mmCIF file with all atom_site columns, C-alpha atoms in Angstrom:
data_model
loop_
_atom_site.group_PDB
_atom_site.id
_atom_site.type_symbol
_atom_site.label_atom_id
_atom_site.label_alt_id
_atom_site.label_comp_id
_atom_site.label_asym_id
_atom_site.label_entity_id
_atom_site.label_seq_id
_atom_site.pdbx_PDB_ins_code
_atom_site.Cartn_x
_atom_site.Cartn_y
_atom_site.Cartn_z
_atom_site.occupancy
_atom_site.B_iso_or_equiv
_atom_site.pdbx_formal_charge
_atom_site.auth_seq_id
_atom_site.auth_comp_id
_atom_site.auth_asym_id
_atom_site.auth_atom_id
_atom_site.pdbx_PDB_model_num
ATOM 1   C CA . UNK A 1 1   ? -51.313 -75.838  146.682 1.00 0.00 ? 885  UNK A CA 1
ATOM 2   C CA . UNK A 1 2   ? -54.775 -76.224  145.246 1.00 0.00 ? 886  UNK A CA 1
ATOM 3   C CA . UNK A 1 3   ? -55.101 -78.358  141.982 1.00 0.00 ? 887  UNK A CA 1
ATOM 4   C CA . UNK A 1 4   ? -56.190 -76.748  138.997 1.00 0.00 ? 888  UNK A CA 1
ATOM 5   C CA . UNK A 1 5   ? -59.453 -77.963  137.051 1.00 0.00 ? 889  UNK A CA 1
ATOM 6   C CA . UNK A 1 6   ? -57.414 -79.473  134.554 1.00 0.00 ? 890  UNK A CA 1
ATOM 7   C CA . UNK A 1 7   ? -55.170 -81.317  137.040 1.00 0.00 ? 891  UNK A CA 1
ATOM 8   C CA . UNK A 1 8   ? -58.171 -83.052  139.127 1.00 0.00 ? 892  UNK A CA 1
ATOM 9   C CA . UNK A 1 9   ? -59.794 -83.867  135.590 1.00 0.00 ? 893  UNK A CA 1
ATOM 10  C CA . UNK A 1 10  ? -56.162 -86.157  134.931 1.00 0.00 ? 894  UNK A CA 1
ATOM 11  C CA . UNK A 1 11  ? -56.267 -87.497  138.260 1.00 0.00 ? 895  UNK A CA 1
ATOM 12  C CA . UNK A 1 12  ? -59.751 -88.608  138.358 1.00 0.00 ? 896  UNK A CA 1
ATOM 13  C CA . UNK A 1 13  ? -59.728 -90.443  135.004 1.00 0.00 ? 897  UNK A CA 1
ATOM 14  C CA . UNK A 1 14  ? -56.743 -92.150  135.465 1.00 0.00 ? 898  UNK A CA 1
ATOM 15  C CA . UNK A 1 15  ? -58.424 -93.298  138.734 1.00 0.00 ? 899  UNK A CA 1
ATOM 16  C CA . UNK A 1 16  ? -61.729 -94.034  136.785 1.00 0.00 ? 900  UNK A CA 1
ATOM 17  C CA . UNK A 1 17  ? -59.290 -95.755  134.012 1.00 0.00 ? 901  UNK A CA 1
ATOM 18  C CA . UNK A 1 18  ? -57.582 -98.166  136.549 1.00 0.00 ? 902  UNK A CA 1
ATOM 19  C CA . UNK A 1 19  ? -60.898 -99.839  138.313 1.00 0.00 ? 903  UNK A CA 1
ATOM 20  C CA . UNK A 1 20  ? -61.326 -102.930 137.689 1.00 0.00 ? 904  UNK A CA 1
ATOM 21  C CA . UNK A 1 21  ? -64.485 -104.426 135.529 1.00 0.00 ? 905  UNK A CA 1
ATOM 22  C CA . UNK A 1 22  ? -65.855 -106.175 138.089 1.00 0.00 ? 906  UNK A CA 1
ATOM 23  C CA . UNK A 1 23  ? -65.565 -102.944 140.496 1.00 0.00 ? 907  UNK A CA 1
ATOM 24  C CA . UNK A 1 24  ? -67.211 -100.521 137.999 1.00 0.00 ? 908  UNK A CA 1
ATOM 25  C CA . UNK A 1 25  ? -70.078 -103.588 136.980 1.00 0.00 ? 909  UNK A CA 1
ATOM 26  C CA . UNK A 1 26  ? -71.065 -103.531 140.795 1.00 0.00 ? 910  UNK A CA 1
ATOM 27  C CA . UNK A 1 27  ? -71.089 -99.747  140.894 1.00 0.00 ? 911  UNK A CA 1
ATOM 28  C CA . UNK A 1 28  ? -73.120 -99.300  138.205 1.00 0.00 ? 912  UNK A CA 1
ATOM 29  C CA . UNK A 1 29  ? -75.520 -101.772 138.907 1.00 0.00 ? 913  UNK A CA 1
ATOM 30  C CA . UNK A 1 30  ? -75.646 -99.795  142.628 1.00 0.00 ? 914  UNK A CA 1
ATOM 31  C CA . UNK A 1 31  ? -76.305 -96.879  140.792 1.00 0.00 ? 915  UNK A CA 1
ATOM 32  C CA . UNK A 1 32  ? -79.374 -98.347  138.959 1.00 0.00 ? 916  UNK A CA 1
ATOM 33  C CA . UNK A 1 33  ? -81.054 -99.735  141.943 1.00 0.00 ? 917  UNK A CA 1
ATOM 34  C CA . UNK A 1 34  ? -80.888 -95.957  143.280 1.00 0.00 ? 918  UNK A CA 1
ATOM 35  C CA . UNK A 1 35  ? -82.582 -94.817  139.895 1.00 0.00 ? 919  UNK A CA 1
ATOM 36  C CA . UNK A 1 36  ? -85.400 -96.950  141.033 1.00 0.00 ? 920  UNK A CA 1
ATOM 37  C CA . UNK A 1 37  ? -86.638 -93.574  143.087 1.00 0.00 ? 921  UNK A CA 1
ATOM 38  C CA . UNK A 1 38  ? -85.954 -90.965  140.818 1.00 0.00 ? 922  UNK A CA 1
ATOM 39  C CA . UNK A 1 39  ? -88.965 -91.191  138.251 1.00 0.00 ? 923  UNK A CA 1
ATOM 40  C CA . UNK A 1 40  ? -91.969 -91.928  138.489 1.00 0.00 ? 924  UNK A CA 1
ATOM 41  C CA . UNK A 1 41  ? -94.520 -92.490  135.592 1.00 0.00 ? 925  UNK A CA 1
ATOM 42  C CA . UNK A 1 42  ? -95.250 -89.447  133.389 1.00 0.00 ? 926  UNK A CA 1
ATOM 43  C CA . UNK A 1 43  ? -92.094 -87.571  134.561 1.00 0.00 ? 927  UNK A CA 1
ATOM 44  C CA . UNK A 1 44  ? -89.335 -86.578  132.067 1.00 0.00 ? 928  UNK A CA 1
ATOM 45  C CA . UNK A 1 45  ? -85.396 -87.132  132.786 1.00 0.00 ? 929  UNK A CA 1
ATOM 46  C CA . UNK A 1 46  ? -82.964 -86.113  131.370 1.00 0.00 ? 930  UNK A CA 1
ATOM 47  C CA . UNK A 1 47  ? -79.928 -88.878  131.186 1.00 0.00 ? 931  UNK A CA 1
ATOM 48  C CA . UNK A 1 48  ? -76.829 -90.216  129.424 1.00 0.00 ? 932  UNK A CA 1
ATOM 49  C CA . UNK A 1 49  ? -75.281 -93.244  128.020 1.00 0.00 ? 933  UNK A CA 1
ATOM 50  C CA . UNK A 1 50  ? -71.757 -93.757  129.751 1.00 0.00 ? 934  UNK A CA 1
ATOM 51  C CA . UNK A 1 51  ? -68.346 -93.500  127.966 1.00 0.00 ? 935  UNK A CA 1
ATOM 52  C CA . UNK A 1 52  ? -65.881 -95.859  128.919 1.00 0.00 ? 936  UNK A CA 1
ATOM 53  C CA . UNK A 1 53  ? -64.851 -95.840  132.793 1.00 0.00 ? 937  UNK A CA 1
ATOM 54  C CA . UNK A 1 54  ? -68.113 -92.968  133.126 1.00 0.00 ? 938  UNK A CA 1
ATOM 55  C CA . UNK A 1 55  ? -70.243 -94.152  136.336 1.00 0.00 ? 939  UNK A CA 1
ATOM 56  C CA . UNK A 1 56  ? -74.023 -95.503  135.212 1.00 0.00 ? 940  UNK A CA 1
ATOM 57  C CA . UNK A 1 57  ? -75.325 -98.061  132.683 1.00 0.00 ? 941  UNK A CA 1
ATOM 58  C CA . UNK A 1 58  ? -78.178 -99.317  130.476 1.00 0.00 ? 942  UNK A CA 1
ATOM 59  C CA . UNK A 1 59  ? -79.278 -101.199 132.748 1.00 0.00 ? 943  UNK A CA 1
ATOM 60  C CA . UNK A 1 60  ? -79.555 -97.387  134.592 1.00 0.00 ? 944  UNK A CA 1
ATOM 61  C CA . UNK A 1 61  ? -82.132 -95.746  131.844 1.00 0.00 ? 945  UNK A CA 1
ATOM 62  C CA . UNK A 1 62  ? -84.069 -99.303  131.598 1.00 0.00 ? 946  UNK A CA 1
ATOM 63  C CA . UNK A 1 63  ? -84.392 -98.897  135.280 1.00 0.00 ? 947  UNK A CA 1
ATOM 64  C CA . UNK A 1 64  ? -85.892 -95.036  134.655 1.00 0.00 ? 948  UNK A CA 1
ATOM 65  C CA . UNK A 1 65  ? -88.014 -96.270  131.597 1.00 0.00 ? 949  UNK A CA 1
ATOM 66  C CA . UNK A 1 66  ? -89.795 -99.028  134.229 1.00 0.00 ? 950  UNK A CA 1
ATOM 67  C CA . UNK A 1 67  ? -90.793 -96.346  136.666 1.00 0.00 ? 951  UNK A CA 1
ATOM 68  C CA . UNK A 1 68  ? -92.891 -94.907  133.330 1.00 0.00 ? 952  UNK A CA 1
ATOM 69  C CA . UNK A 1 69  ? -90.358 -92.365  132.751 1.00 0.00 ? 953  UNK A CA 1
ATOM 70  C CA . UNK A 1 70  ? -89.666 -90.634  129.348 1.00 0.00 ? 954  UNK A CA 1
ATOM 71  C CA . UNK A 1 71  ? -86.118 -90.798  129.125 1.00 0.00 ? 955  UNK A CA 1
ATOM 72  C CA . UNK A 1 72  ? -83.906 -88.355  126.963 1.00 0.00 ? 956  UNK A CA 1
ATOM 73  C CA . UNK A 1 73  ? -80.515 -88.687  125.936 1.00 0.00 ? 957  UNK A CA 1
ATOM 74  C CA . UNK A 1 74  ? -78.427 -85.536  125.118 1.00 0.00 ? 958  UNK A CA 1
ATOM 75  C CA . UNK A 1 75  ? -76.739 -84.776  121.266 1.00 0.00 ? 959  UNK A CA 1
ATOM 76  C CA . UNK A 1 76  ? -73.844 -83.344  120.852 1.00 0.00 ? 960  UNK A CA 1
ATOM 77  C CA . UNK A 1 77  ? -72.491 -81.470  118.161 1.00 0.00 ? 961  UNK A CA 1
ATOM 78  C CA . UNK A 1 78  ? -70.213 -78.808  117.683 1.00 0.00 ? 962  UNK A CA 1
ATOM 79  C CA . UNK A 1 79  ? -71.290 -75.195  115.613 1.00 0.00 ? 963  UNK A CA 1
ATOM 80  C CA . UNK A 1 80  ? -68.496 -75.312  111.783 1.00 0.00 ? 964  UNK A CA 1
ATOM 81  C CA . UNK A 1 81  ? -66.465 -72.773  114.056 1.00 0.00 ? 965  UNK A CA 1
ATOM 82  C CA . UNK A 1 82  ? -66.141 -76.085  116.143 1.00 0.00 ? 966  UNK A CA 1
ATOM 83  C CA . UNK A 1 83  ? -67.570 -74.155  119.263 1.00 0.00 ? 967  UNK A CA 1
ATOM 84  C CA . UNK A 1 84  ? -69.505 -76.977  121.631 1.00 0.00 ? 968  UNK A CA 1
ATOM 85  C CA . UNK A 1 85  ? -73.755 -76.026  120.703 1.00 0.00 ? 969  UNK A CA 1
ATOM 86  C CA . UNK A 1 86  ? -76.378 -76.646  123.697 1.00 0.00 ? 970  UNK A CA 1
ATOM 87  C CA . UNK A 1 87  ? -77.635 -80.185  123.825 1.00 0.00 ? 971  UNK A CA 1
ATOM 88  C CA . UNK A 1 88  ? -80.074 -81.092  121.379 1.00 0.00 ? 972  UNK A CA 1
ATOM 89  C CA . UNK A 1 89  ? -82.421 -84.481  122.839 1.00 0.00 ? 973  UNK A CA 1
ATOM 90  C CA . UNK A 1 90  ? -83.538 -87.870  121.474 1.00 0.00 ? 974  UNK A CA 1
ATOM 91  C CA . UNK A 1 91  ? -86.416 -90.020  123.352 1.00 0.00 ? 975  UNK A CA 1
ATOM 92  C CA . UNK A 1 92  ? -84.382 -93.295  124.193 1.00 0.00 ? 976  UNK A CA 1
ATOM 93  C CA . UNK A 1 93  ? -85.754 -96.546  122.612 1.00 0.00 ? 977  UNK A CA 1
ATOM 94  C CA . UNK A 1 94  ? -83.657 -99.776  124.049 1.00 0.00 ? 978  UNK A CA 1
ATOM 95  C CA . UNK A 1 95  ? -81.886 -101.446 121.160 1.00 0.00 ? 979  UNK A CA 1
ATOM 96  C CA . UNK A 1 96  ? -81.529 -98.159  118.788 1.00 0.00 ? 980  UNK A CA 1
ATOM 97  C CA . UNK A 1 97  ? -78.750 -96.240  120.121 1.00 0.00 ? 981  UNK A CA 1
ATOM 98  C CA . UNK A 1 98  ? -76.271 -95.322  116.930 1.00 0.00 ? 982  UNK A CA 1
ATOM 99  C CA . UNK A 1 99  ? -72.825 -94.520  117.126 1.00 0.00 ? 983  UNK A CA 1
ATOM 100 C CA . UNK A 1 100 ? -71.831 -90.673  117.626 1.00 0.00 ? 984  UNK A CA 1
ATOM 101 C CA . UNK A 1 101 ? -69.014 -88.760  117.669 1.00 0.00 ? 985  UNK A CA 1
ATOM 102 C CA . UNK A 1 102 ? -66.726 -88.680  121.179 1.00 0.00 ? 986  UNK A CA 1
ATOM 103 C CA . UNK A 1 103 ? -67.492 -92.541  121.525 1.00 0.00 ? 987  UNK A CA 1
ATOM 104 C CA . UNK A 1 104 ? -70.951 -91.544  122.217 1.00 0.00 ? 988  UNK A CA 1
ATOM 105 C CA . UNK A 1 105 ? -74.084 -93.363  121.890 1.00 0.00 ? 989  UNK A CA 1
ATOM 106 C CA . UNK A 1 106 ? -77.076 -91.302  121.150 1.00 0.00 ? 990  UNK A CA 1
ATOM 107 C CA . UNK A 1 107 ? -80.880 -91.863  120.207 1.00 0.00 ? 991  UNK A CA 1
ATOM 108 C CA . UNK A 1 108 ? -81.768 -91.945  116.514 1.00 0.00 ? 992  UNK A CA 1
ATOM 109 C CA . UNK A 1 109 ? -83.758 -88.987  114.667 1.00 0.00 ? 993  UNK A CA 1
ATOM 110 C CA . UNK A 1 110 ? -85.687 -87.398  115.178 1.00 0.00 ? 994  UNK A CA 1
ATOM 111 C CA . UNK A 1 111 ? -84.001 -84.941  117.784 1.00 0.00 ? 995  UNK A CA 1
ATOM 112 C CA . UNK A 1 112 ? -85.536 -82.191  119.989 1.00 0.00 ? 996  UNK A CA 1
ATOM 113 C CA . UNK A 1 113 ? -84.133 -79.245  120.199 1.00 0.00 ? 997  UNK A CA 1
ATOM 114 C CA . UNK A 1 114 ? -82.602 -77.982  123.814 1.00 0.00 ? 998  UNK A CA 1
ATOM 115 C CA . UNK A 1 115 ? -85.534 -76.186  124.847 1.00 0.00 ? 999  UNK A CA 1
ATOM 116 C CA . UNK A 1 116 ? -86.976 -79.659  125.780 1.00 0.00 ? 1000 UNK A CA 1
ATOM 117 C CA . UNK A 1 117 ? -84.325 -79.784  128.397 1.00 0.00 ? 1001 UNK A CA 1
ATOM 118 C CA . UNK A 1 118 ? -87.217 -77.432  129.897 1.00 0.00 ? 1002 UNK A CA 1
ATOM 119 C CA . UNK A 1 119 ? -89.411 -80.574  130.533 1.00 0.00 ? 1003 UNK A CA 1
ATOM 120 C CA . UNK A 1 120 ? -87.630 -82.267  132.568 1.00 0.00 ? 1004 UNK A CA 1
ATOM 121 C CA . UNK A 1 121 ? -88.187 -82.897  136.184 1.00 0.00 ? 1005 UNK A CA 1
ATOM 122 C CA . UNK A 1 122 ? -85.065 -85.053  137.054 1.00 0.00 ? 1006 UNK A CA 1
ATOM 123 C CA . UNK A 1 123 ? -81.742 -84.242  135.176 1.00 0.00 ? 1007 UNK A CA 1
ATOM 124 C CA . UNK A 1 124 ? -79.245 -87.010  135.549 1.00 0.00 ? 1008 UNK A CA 1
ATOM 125 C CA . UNK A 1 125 ? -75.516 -85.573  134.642 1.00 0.00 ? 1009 UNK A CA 1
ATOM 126 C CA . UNK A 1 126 ? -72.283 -87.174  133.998 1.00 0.00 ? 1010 UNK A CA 1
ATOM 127 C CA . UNK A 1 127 ? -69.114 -85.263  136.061 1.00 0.00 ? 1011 UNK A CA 1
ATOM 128 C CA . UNK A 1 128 ? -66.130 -86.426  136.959 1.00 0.00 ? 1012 UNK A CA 1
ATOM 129 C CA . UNK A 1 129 ? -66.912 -84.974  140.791 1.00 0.00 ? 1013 UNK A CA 1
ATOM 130 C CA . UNK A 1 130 ? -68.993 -82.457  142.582 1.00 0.00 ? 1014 UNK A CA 1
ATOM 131 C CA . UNK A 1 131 ? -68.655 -80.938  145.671 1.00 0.00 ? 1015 UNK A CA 1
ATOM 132 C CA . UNK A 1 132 ? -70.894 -80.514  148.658 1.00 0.00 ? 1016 UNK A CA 1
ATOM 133 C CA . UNK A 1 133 ? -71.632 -76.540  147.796 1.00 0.00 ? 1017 UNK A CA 1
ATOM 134 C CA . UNK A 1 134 ? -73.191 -78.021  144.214 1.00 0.00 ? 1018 UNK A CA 1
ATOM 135 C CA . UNK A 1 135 ? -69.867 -77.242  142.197 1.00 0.00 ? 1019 UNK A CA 1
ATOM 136 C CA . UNK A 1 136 ? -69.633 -80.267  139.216 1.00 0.00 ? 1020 UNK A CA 1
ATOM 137 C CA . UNK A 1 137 ? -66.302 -80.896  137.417 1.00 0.00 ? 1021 UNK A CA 1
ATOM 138 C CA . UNK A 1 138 ? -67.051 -82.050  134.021 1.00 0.00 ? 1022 UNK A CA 1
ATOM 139 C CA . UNK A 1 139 ? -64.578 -82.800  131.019 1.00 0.00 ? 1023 UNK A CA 1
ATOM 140 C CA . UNK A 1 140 ? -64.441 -79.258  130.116 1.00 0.00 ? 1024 UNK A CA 1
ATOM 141 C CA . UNK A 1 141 ? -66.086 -79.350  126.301 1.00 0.00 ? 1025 UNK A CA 1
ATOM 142 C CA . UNK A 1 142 ? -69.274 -76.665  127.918 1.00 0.00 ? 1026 UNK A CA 1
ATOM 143 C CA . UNK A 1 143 ? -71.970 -78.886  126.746 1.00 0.00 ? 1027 UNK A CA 1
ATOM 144 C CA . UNK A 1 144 ? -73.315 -78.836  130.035 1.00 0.00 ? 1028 UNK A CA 1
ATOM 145 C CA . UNK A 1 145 ? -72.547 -75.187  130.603 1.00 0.00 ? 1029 UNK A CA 1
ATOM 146 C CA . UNK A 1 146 ? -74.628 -74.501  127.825 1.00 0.00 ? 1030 UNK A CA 1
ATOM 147 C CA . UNK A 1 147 ? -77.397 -76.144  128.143 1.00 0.00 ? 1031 UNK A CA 1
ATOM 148 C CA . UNK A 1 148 ? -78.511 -76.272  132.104 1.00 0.00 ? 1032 UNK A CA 1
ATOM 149 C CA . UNK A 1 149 ? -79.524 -72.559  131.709 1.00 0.00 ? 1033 UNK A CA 1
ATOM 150 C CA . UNK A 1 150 ? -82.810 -73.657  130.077 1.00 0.00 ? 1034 UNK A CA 1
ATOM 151 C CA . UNK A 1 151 ? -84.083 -76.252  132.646 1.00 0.00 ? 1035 UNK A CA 1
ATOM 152 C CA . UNK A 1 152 ? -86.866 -75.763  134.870 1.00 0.00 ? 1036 UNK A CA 1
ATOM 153 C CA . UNK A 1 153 ? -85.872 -73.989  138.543 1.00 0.00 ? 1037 UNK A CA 1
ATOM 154 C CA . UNK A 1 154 ? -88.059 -76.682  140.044 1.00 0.00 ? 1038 UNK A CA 1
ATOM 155 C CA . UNK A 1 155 ? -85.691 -79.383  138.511 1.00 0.00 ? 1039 UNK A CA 1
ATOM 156 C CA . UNK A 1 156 ? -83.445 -81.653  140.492 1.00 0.00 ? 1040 UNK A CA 1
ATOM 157 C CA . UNK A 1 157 ? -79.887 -81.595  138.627 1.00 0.00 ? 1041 UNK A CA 1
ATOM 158 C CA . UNK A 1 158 ? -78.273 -84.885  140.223 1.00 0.00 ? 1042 UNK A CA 1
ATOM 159 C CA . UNK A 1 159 ? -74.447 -85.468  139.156 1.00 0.00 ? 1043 UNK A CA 1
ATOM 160 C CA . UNK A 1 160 ? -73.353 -88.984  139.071 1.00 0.00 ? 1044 UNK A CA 1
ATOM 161 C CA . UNK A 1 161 ? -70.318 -90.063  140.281 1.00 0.00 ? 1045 UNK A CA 1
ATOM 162 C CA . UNK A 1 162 ? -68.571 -92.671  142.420 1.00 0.00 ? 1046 UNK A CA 1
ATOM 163 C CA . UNK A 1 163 ? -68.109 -92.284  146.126 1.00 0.00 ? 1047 UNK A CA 1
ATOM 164 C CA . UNK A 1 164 ? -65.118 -90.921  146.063 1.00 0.00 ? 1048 UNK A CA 1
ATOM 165 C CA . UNK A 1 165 ? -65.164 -88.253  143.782 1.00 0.00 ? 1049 UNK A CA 1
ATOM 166 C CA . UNK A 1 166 ? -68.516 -86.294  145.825 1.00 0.00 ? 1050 UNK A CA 1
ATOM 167 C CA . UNK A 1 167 ? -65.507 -83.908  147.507 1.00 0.00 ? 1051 UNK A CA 1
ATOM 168 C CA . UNK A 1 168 ? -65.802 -80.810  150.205 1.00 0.00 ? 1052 UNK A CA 1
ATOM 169 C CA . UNK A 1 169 ? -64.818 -77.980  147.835 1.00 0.00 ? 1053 UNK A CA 1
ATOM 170 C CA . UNK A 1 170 ? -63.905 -78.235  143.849 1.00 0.00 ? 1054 UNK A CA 1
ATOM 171 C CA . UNK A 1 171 ? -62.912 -74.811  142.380 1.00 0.00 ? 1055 UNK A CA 1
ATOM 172 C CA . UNK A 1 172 ? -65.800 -72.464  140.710 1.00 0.00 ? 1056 UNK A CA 1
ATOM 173 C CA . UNK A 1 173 ? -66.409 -70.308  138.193 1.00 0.00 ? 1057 UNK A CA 1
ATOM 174 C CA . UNK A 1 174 ? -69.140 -67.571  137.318 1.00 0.00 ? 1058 UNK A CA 1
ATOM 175 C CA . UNK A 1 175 ? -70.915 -69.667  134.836 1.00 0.00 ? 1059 UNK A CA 1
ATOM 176 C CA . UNK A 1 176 ? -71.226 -73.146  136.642 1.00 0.00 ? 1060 UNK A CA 1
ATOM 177 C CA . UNK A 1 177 ? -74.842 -73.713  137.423 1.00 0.00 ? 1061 UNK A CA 1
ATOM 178 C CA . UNK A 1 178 ? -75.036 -75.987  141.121 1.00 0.00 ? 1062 UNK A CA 1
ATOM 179 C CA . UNK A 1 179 ? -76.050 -79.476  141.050 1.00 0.00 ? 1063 UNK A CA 1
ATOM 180 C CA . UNK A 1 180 ? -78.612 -79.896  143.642 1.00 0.00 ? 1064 UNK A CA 1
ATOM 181 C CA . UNK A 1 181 ? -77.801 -83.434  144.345 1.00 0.00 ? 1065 UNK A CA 1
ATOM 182 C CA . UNK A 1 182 ? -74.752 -85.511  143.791 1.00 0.00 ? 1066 UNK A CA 1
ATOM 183 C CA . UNK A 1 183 ? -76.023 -89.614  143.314 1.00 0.00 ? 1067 UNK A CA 1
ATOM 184 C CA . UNK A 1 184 ? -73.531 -92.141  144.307 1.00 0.00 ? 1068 UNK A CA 1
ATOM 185 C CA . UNK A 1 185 ? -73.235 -95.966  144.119 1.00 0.00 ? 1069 UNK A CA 1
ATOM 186 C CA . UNK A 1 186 ? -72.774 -96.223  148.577 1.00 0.00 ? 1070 UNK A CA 1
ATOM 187 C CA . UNK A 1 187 ? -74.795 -92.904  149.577 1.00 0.00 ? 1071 UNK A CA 1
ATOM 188 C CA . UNK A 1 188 ? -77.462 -93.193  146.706 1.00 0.00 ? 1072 UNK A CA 1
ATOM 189 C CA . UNK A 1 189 ? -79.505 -89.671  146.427 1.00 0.00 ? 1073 UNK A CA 1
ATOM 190 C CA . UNK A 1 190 ? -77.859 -86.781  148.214 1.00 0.00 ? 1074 UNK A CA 1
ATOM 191 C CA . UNK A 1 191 ? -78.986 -83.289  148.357 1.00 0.00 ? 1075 UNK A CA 1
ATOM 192 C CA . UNK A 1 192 ? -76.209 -80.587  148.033 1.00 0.00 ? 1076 UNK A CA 1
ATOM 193 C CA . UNK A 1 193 ? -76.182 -77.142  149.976 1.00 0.00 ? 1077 UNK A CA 1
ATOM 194 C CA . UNK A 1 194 ? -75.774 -73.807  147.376 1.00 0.00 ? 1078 UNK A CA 1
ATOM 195 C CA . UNK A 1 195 ? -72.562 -71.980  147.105 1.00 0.00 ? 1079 UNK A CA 1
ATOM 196 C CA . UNK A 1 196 ? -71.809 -69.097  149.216 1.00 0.00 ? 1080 UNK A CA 1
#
């Protein structure tokens, strides 16, 4: 029997919940040294500030910000129906990230709205696995699904996520826009084929 979305979502954060520090510290700071190759100065990317067990770091975006990069950190926020909105952005600054809703970090004012999404050439995206067709997993709020409409066609969307959880097949729906490459602490960069 194939496991439903929200099954794999259960069984990968309890996995991502019982790592060990010292485990996770290492991956991360595997991830950054990939991140070394993904900007280069002038470009935009698009990035996040991990939650918890998430794969990536600080010490990821300072890596991005030394290749000359303009880094931008999504907002989240919910419409008063309490429907998930597209990502708004905020330029991040080391040493002023504020507290957020969802145990979030996020840049201080003043935001941009999600258009600038648009200017982006590198998109670096938190899921809890992709597969090799492109297909991410992601905690299911939509943030994501809402937004990734409005980026460039030229721009790389790279999920991040530990070796293990870049899978053969994930199940799909209509909306999900594919991930062109999946970035890993072990494989680093890795270019995903399209969906069928």
């Amino acid at each position: 029997m194939n496991a439903t979305k929200a099954q794999l979502r259960a069984a990968i954060l309890a996995a991502r919940r019982s790592l060990a520090a010292h485990r996770h510290d290492a991956e991360a700071h595997a991830l950054s040294s990939h991140a070394a190759t993904l900007a280069v100065s002038g470009d935009t990317v698009c990035a996040y500030v991990p939650v918890g067990s998430e794969p990536g770091s600080l010490e990821l975006l300072e890596t991005l910000r030394r290749s000359g990069a303009r880094v931008l950190l999504p907002i989240a926020r919910h419409d008063p129906a309490g429907i998930p909105q597209p990502l708004s952005w905020g330029e991040y600054v080391p040493g002023e990230l504020v507290t957020a809703r969802f145990g979030l970090r996020e840049p201080k004012r003043p935001w941009l709205p999600p258009e600038a999404v648009a200017d982006a050439v590198t998109l670096l995206i938190p899921a809890l696995a992709v597969d090799r067709a492109g297909v991410r997993l992601g905690r299911g709020a939509g943030f994501y699904d809402r937004t990734l409409h409005l980026t460039s066609r030229s721009a790389r969307l790279i999920a991040v996520v530990r070796d293990d959880e870049l899978v053969d097949r994930l199940p799909a729906d209509p909306h999900d826009i594919p991930m062109t490459h999946a970035l890993t602490p072990t494989g680093g960069l890795q270019a995903l084929g399209t969906p069928e």
